[in-house]
PDB file of C-alpha atoms in Angstrom:
ATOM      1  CA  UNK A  68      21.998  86.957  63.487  1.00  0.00           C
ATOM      2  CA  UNK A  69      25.256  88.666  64.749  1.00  0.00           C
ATOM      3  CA  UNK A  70      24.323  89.337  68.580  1.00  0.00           C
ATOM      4  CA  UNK A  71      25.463  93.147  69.280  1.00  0.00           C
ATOM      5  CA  UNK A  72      27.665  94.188  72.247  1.00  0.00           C
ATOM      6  CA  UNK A  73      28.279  96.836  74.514  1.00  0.00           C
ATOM      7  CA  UNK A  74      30.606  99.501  73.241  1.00  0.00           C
ATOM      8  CA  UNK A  75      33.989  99.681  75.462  1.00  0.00           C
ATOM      9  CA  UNK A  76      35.154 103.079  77.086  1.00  0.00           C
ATOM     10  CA  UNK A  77      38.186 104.531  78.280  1.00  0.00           C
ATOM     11  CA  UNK A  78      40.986 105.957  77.119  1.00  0.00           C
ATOM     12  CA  UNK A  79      42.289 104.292  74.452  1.00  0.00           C
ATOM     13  CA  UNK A  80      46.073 103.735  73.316  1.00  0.00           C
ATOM     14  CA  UNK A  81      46.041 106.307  69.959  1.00  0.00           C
ATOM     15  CA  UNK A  82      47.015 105.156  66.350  1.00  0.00           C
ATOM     16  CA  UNK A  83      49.407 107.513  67.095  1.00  0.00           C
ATOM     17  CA  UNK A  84      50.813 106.285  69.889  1.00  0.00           C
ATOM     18  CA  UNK A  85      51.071 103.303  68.712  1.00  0.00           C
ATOM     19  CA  UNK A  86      53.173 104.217  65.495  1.00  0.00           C
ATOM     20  CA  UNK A  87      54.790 103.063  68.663  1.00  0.00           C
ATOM     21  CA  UNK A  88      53.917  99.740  66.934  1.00  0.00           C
ATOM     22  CA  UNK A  89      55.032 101.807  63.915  1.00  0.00           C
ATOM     23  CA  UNK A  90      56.713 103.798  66.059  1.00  0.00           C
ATOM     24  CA  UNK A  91      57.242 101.528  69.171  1.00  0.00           C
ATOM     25  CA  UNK A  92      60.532 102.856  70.477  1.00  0.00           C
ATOM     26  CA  UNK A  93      61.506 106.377  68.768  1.00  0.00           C
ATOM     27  CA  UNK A  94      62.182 107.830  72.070  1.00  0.00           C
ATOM     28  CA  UNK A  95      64.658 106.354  74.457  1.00  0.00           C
ATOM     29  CA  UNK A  96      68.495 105.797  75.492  1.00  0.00           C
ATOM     30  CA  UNK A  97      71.573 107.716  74.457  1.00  0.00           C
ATOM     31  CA  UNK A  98      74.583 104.403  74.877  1.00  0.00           C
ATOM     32  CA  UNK A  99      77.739 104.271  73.899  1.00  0.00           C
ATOM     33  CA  UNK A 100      79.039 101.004  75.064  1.00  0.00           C
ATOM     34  CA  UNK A 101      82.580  99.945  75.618  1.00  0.00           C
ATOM     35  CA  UNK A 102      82.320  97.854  78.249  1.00  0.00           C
ATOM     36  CA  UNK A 103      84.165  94.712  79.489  1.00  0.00           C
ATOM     37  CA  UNK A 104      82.831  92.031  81.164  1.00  0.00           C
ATOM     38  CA  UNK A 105      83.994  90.067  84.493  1.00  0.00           C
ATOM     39  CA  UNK A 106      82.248  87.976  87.034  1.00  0.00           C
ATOM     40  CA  UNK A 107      82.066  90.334  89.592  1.00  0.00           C
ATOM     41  CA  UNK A 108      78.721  91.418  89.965  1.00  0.00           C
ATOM     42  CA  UNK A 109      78.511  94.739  92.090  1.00  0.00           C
ATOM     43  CA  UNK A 110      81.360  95.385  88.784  1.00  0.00           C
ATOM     44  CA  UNK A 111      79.147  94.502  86.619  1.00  0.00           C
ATOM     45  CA  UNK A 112      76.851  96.521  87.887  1.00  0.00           C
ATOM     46  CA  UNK A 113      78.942  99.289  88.028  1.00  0.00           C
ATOM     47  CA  UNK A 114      80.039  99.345  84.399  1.00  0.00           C
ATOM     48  CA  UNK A 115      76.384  98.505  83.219  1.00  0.00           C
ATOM     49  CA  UNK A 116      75.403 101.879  84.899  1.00  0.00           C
ATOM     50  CA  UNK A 117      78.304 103.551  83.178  1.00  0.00           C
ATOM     51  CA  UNK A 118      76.606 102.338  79.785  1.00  0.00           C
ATOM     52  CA  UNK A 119      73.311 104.204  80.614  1.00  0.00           C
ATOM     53  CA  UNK A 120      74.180 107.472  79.526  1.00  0.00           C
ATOM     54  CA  UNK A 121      70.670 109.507  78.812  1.00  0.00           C
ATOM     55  CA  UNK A 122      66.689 108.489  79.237  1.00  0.00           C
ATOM     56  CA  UNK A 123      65.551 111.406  77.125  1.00  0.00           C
ATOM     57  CA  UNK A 124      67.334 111.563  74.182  1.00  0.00           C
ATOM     58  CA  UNK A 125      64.774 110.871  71.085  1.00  0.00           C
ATOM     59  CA  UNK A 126      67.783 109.513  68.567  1.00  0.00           C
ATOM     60  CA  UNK A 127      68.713 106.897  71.506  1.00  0.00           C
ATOM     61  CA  UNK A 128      66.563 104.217  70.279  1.00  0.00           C
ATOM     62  CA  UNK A 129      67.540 104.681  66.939  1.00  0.00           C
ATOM     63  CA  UNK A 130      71.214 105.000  67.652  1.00  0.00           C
ATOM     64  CA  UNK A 131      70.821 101.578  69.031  1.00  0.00           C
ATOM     65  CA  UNK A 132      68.797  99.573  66.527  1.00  0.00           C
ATOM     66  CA  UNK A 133      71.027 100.878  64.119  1.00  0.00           C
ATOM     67  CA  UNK A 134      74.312 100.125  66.066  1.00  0.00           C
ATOM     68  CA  UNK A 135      72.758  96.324  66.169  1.00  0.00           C
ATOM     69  CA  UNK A 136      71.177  96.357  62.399  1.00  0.00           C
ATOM     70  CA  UNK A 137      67.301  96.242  63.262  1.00  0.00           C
ATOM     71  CA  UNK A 138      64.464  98.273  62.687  1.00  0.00           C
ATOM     72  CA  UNK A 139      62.561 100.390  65.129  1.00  0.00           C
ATOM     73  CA  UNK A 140      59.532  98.875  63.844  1.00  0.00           C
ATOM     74  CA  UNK A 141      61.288  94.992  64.275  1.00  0.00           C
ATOM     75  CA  UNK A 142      59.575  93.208  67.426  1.00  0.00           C
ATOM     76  CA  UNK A 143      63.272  92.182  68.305  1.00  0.00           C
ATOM     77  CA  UNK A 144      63.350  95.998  69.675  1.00  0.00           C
ATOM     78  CA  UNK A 145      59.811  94.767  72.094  1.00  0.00           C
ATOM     79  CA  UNK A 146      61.067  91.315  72.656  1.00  0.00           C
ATOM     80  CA  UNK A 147      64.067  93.224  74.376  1.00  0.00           C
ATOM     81  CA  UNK A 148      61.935  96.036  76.037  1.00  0.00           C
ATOM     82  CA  UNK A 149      60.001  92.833  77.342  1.00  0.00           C
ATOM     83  CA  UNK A 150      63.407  90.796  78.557  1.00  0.00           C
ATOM     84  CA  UNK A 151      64.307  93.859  80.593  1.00  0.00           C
ATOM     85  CA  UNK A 152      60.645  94.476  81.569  1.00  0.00           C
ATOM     86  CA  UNK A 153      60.341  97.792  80.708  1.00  0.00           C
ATOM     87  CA  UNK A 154      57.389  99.841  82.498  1.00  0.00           C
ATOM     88  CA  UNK A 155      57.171 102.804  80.022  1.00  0.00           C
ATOM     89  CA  UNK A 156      57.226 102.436  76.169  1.00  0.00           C
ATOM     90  CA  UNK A 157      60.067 104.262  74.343  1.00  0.00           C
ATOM     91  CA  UNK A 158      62.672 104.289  77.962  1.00  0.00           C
ATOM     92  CA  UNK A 159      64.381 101.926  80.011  1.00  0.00           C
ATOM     93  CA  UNK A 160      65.223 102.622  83.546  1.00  0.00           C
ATOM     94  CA  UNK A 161      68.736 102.069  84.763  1.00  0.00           C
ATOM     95  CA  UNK A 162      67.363  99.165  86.904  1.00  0.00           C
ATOM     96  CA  UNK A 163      65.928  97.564  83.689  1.00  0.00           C
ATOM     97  CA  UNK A 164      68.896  98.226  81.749  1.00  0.00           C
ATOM     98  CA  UNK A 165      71.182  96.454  83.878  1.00  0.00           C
ATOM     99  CA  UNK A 166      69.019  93.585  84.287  1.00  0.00           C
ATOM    100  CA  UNK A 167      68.324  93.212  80.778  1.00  0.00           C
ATOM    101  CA  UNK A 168      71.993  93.457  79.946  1.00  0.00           C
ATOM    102  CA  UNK A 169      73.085  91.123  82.510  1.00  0.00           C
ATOM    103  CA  UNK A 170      70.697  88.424  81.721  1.00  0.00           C
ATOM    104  CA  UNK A 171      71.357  88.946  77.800  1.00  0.00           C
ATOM    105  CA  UNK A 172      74.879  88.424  79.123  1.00  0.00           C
ATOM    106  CA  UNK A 173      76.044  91.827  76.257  1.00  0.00           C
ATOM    107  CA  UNK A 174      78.482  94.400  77.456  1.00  0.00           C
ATOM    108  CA  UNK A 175      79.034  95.659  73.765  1.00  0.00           C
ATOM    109  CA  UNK A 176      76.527  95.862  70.746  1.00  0.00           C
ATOM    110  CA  UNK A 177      78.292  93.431  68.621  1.00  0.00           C
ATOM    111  CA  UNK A 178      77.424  91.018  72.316  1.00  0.00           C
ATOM    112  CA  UNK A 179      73.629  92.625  72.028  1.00  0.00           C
ATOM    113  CA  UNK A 180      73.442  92.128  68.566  1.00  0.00           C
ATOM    114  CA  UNK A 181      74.311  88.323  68.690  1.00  0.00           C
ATOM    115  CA  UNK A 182      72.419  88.042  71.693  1.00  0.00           C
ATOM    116  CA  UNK A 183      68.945  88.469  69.561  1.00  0.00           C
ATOM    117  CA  UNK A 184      68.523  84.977  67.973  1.00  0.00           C
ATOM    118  CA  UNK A 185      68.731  83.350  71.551  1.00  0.00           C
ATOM    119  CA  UNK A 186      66.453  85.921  72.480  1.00  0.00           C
ATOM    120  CA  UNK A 187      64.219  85.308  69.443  1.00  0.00           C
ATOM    121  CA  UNK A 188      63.948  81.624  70.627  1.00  0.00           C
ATOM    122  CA  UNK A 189      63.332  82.837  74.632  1.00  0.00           C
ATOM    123  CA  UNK A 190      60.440  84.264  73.436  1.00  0.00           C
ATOM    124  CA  UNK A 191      59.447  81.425  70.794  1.00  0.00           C
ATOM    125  CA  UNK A 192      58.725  78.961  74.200  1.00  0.00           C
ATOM    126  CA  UNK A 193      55.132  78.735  74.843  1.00  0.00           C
ATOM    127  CA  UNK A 194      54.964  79.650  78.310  1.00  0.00           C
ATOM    128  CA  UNK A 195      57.053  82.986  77.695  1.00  0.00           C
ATOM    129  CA  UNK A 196      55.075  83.981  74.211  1.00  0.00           C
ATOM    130  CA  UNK A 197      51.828  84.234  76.335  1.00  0.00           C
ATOM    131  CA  UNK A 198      53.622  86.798  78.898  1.00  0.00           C
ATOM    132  CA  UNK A 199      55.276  88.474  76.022  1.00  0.00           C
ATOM    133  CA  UNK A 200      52.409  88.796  74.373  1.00  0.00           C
ATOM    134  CA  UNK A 201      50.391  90.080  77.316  1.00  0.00           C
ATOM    135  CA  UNK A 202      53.437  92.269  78.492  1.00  0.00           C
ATOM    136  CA  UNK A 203      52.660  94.154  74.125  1.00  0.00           C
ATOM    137  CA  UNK A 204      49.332  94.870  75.821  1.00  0.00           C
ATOM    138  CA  UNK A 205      50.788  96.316  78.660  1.00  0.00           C
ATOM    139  CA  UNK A 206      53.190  98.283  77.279  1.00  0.00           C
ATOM    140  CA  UNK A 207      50.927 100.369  74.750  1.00  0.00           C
ATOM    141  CA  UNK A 208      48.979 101.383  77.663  1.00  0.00           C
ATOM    142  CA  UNK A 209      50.305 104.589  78.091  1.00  0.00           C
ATOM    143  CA  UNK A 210      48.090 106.377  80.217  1.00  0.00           C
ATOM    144  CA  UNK A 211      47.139 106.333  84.049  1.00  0.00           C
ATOM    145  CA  UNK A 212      44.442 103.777  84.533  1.00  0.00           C
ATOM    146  CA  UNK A 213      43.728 103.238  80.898  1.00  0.00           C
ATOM    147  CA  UNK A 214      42.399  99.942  80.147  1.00  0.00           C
ATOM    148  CA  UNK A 215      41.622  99.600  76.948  1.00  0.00           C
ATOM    149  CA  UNK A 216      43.268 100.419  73.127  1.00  0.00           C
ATOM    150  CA  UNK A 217      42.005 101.293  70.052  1.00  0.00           C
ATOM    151  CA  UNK A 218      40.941  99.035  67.059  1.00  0.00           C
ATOM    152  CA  UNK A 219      43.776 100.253  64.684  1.00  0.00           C
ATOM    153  CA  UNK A 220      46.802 100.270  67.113  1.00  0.00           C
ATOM    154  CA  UNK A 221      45.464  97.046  67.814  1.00  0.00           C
ATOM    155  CA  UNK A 222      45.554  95.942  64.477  1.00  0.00           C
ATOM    156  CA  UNK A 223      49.470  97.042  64.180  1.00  0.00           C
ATOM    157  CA  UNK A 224      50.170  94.965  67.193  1.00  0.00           C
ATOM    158  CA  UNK A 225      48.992  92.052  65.673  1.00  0.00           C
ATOM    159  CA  UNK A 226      50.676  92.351  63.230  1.00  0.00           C
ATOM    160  CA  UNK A 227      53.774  92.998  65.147  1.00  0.00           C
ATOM    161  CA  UNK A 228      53.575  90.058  66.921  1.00  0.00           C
ATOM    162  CA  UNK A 229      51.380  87.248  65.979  1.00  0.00           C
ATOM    163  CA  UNK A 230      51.757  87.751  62.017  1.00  0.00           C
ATOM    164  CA  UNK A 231      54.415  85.999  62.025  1.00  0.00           C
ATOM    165  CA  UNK A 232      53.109  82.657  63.734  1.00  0.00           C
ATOM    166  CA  UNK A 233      49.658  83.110  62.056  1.00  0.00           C
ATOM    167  CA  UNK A 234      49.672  85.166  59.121  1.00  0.00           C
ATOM    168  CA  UNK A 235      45.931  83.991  57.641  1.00  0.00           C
ATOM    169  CA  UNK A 236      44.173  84.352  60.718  1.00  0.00           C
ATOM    170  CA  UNK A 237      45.904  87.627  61.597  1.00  0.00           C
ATOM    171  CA  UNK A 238      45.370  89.266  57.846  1.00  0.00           C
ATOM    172  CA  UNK A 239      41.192  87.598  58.589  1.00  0.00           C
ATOM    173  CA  UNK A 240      41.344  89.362  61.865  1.00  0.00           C
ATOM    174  CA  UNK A 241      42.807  92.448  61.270  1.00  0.00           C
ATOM    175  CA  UNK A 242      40.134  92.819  58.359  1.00  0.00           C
ATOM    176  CA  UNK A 243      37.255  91.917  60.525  1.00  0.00           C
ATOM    177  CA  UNK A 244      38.238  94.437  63.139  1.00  0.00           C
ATOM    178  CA  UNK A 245      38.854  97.259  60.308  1.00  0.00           C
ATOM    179  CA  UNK A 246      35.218  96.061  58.922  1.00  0.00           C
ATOM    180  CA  UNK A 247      33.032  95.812  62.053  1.00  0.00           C
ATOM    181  CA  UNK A 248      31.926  99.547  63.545  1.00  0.00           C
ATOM    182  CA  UNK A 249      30.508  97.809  67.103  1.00  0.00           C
ATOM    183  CA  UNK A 250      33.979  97.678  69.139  1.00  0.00           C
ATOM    184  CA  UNK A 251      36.219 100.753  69.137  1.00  0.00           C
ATOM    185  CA  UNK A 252      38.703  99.430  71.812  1.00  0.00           C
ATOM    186  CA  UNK A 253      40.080  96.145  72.796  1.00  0.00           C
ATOM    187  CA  UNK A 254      40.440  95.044  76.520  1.00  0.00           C
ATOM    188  CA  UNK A 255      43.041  92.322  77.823  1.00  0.00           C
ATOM    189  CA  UNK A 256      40.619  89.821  77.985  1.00  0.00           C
ATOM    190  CA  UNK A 257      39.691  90.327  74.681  1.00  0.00           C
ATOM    191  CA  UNK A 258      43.358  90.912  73.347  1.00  0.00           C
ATOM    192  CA  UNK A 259      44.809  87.457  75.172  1.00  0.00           C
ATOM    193  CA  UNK A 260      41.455  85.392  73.668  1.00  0.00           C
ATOM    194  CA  UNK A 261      42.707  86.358  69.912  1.00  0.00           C
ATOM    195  CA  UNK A 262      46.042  84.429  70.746  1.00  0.00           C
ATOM    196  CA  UNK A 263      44.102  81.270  72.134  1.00  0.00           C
ATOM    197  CA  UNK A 264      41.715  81.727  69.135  1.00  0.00           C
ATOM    198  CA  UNK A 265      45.007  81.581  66.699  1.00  0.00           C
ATOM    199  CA  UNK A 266      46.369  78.764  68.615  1.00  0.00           C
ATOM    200  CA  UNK A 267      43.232  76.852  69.309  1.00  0.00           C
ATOM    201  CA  UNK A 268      40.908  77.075  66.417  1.00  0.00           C
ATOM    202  CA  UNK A 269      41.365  75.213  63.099  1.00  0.00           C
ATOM    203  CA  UNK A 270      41.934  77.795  60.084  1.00  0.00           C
ATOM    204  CA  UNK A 271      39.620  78.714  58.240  1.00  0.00           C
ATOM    205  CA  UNK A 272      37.401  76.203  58.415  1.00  0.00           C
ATOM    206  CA  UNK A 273      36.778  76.986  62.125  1.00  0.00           C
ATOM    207  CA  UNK A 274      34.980  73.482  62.927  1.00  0.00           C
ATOM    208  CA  UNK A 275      36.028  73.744  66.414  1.00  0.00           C
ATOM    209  CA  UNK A 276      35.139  76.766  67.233  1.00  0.00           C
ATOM    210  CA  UNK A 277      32.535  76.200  69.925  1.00  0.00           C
ATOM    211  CA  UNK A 278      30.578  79.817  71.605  1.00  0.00           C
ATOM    212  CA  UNK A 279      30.193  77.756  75.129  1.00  0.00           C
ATOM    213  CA  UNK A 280      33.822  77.820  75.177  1.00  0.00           C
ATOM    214  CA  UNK A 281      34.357  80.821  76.783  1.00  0.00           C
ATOM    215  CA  UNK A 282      35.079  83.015  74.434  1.00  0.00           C
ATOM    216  CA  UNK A 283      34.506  86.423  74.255  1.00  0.00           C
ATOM    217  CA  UNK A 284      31.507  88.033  71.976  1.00  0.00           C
ATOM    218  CA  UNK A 285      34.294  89.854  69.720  1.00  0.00           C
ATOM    219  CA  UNK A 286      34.730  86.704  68.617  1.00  0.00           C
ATOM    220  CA  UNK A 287      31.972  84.842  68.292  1.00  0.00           C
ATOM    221  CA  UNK A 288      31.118  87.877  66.262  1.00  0.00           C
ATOM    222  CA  UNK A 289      33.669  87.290  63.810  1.00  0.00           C
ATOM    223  CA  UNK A 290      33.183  83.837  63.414  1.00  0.00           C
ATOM    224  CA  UNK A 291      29.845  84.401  62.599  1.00  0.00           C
ATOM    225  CA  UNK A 292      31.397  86.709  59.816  1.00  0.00           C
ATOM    226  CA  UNK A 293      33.988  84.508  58.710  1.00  0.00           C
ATOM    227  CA  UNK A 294      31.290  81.627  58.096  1.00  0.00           C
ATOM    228  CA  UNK A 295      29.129  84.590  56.154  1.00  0.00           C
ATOM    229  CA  UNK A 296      32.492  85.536  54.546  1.00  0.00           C
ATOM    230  CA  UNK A 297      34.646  82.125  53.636  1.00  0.00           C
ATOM    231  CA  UNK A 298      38.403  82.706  52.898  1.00  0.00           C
TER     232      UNK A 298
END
């Protein structure tokens, strides 16, 4: 029998927030870049400020991904919001900007642009795909003190960034989560346990799976519907 759980509170990241997720960077920066580059680095920093032109303007984002050729939606646009460690979905502050720049080594977008396979690989490392995929948490929690976010923006994250790497067991997820009416939000805890699970746990036949294992109920809830429910 499935055990039940406690319902989570809080406030919840929004579906519609989230369109952030399908939406994840509509509002943003204003650039025009034209830019050189030198070794100098209080010059560097001077020119990288130059670049940062507006915080507030809602075509910024846009402007960008479509100066470098990629979607809104793409998780290139939240691998780079995570290499420059942005705080606040949709805007980067001038100190993140420059950073982000510097490190990505791009003082024009055609440099930014070429920048995102490297990038794309960055992330792909073990070690920094856990933080990045901790920092997508983070970043879709948009209020003060907020904690926790809803089952269908969750959903879209997955499949933002883990569908990629695990496309059965995200697709088995996603439909668990859509089916099951016990959780309505997902905490950190839960969220960085359905990466381990992915990584961890042979698909589908889930053999070593073990409950002792620390794992949290969500999961041993699904399990028990996945071995109810075989693929």
């Amino acid at each position: 029998m499935r055990r039940s759980s406690t319902r989570k509170t809080g406030t919840p990241t929004s579906a519609s927030s989230l369109n952030s997720a399908a939406d994840l960077f509509r509002s943003g920066i204003a650039l025009q870049i034209s830019i050189g580059w030198d070794n100098n680095y209080e010059a560097d920093m001077d020119k990288l400020s130059k670049v940062f032109t507006s915080f507030c303007s809602p075509e910024g984002i846009e402007n960008l991904c479509s100066d470098i050729q990629v979607d809104h939606t793409d998780v290139r646009i939240l691998m780079l919001a995570w290499k420059m460690q942005a705080a606040k979905q949709g805007y980067f502050t001038l100190d993140e900007w420059r950073q982000g720049l510097r490190s990505l080594r791009a003082d024009t977008v055609a440099k930014l642009k070429k920048a995102l396979p490297e990038l794309e690989k960055e992330v792909s490392k073990p070690g920094n795909f856990k933080d990045f995929y901790a920092y997508a948490f983070r970043y879709c929690l948009t209020e003060e003190k907020q904690k926790h976010i809803d089952i269908e923006s969750i959903c879209i994250l997955l499949e933002l960034v883990l569908g990629s790497q695990y496309r059965p067991q995200v697709d088995s997820i996603i439909e668990y989560l859509r089916y099951q009416k016990e959780y309505k939000v997902i905490n950190m805890d839960q969220w960085m346990s359905i990466q381990r699970f992915c990584d961890e746990i042979n698909f589908p036949s889930l053999e070593n799976y073990n409950p002792d294992y620390g794992w949290p109920l969500l999961l041993d809830n699904y399990v028990e519907w996945m071995r109810g429910n075989p693929c």
